[in-house]
Amino acid sequence: MRLHSLTLRDFRGVKDRTVRLPALGTTVVVGDNEVGKSSLVEAFGLIFDLPDDSKSTRIRDIQPVGQDVGPEVTAELTLGGRELTYTKRWLKNRSTELAVVEPDGRRTAWTGREAHNEAERLFHEYVDPVLWQTLMVSQGQSLILPTPADAEPLITAVTAESGTPVDGASMPLVSAVEHEYLRYWTRGGRATGDYARSEKAVAAAELQAAQALKAMDEVQQDIRRAERLTLDLADVDGRLGDHLGTVEEVRERKQATDEILLRRDSIRSRAETARARLVNHTRTRDERERLLDEVERFTKADAELAERRTDADTVAKAAAETVQAAEAALAEVIELKDLRRTDVQEAERRVSQLVDQAELERLVGQQTELIDVRARIVAAAAILDKIKVDDRLFEALEDARGAVVEARAALAAGVPEVVVRRLGAEPVELSGKGVEAGSGRMPKELGFDETAELLVSGELVVGVPGHVEVTVRAGGEAAMLRSRVDDAVRREKELLKQAGVKDVAAAREQLRRADTTSAELQEARRTERSLTSAGDPGERIAVLTARLGLGDDDAEQSGGKPAAVEGVPGQMSLFEEFSSPLDTLFDDFELPELPVDDLAAAQRVLDDARAELAGVERLLTDAEFAAAQARKAADEDRSEAQQARARSEIAGERLAAAVDALGAARKLLDDEAVSAAETDATAEVEAVLEELTTVQEQADAAGADQVAGELADALVVATRMQGERDTLRDALRTTEGRLEQSGRDGLATRRDVADLELAAVRNEHESLQRRAEAARRVYETLGRHRAEAQTKYSEPLQTRIEALGRSVYGPSFKVWLDDDLAVAEREMDGIRLPIEALSTGAQEQLAIITRLAISHLVSTGDGSVPVIFDDALGWSDKARLRDMGALLGRAGDHGQVIILTCMPDRYEYVPKATFIKLDG
């Protein structure tokens, strides 16, 4: 099959597009995303799959959203030597048309369902579906390696190339063997059918026989268990009787020792009470000693703190007197500083007044210069407003002047030149149109011996009244030349009018004047910015005038205009023609004369006053520091006196509290009684402990503390032995019950019947097993021979893949195919890896190489189909793209290779490729 063209109308986002494809070679169809590349492949599949009346959602999906139109596809292709033109429209105005041109030139046409059926028949007759799906790689499927074992054209091609028949006459035998094998085994080798059921029956019979035998064994075991349980029960009964006697003896010993333990517990209680009483008396004695120590310690501390308090009060009084003296000295220095500050302020006012006067004089001069500069700016701006010529307009004027000169030169060279001269007395009259005189306008009549040189682009009439009339007419080209002259002159006049000048020279002069004026304007503006950089001088003059107390009545008015500023280029050319409205803003302003004084002398007076003020300030700093130090020392002494007074008061309070606490304690119990009570409590504790020691010796001698534990252990053992006896009795009753039931069930008869049934089932199963094993041996032998043949006919495909791959990967490239003819492993540089272990790019490249190898093998037969790659080589590096491009180019020499992509750079290395650009 070869695809020649595809036409899509109203198909998804495609309005109307036709793509023509070469029948042989590599074609790269390039287009942006969503431009409709993948729609080409989809349309070709739909036209053969679905009739025009199909209601499939696949058809609804290709209809443009919101448009009531019918998607239409037309395909031109060669199929089995026949040329087909197949057109189909769905949904709206449905139609199907098929035209077939036979190899001998006969043409046949079908319409409607007949056309669909015939196209479907031809497609399935000449296109193997497995091969078509293998060689058509949709978008996103470039990583899937093909498994073409079921592609009939490929199998036919490799069989023919290898010379090894695949099935041939052995197919009936293979089918029969496979049929017999499948009676007993699944394809995975598991038992099935009668054989599987026979295995299950044997297993069931064996289980039943085993269960019967097990039941008999269990009866024998129950008999032996009953005998053993009887003996064990008699032994436990004897041991239990002996142990119960021992328990009674231990219980009697415990009753005898309980009286001794009760007396010991009573004495222990009395000992605890005596110890508690002794602890209380000891705590009372410790507290009395603590109170005595506090009274003595607080008495000594109170005396020491009273002495410190007296010393601190004396020191604080002396510090207060020192502070008073320092503050009096500080007040005197402050008064002196105020006097010196007044002198400094007076001197500063006088210096500031003189400085303001000097600044006012400078600003008035600056204002005069600013008025002159602003007048120049106004004058220059007025001149620039009058000038209409700029660089662009002047260039246009020069071009227009050149065009006029060129057109007139062409006119002079292309039209006749007529020279008329009057020789006699008869008048010579001139008239006509399209006539141009060298000296200006054409004269209507020539004087005696007068000559007129004329260029005739239209018609000239030269007449001598009553004698002769000569008419001179120019050719057709002259009219065109004349028209060019008129157009050029008209264009020049329009530009001159726009510029407001009479000729190009005047425009050049205006342009020069505009440049000079613009430079003067920029210079004046720079001067204005410099003069006003610190603010408007007028505002500063007003501030200084107000500060100096000068009014308008102090200024004298006089006429006159400020003199022009010297040295400004082109100044006279500007000011002779224009005047500024700012000229009278500060006319004749003069500073009032302040009393004459010396600024330097005033500054010296100010410096002297400041020096004296600085000396006083230093004295003030020293006095403030002395006063601060005195205050700090007085504060510290005062704080120390207050702390001494507070500590003395606290010590007195503590002493009084300690004396009160000691007096209260002595009222309850005096010091001698406290010591006597502690001595009595100690004697009582010693007596009780001696009695407790005696009773404990009696308990140890009788073993009273151990008897209770021995009795508890003996009772536990007795309980355990009783439980063991009860368990043995229950087990014996249960075993005797099972033996009685076994005798009623006839277990021996059941065992014999199960053995007979097992023998019969085993005989039947062994017969089936022999037949099944024979079928498996025949099937495996035949399969082994078929695998060997398959290995032989897979060699052509493997060889073709390796030949193509070595052009990309080098001479060490090898592959191994599985039973489905899919590439299973790859070897390079001696390293053999499964396909799953390769990188994404290597897997994609190997999938492309495999499909090109398949296409090479089937390209010469009628079953060949195009190889279509939709958006492949997305994971390849630059070097691999170059090698794969060369391989795709060579693949086009054997068949039709179609590549759809939005990245044409990937295929720039494909030689002899045809690139088709799809626009949106």
PDB file of N, CA and C in Angstrom, residues 81 418 571 638 821 835:
ATOM      1  N   GLY A  81      -1.761  -2.897  -6.389  1.00  0.00           N
ATOM      2  CA  GLY A  81      -1.628  -2.532  -7.795  1.00  0.00           C
ATOM      3  C   GLY A  81      -2.765  -1.684  -8.303  1.00  0.00           C
ATOM      4  N   VAL A 418      13.461  73.220 -30.249  1.00  0.00           N
ATOM      5  CA  VAL A 418      13.180  74.050 -31.450  1.00  0.00           C
ATOM      6  C   VAL A 418      13.776  75.436 -31.230  1.00  0.00           C
ATOM      7  N   GLN A 571      23.825  87.773  20.331  1.00  0.00           N
ATOM      8  CA  GLN A 571      22.913  88.503  21.232  1.00  0.00           C
ATOM      9  C   GLN A 571      22.219  89.640  20.478  1.00  0.00           C
ATOM     10  N   ARG A 638      23.345  60.033 102.587  1.00  0.00           N
ATOM     11  CA  ARG A 638      21.982  60.017 103.104  1.00  0.00           C
ATOM     12  C   ARG A 638      21.381  58.615 102.986  1.00  0.00           C
ATOM     13  N   LEU A 821       9.088 -12.654  17.892  1.00  0.00           N
ATOM     14  CA  LEU A 821       9.955 -11.874  17.013  1.00  0.00           C
ATOM     15  C   LEU A 821      10.186 -10.456  17.539  1.00  0.00           C
ATOM     16  N   ILE A 835      15.942  -5.355  27.337  1.00  0.00           N
ATOM     17  CA  ILE A 835      15.410  -4.097  26.805  1.00  0.00           C
ATOM     18  C   ILE A 835      14.943  -3.180  27.924  1.00  0.00           C
TER      19      ILE A 835
END
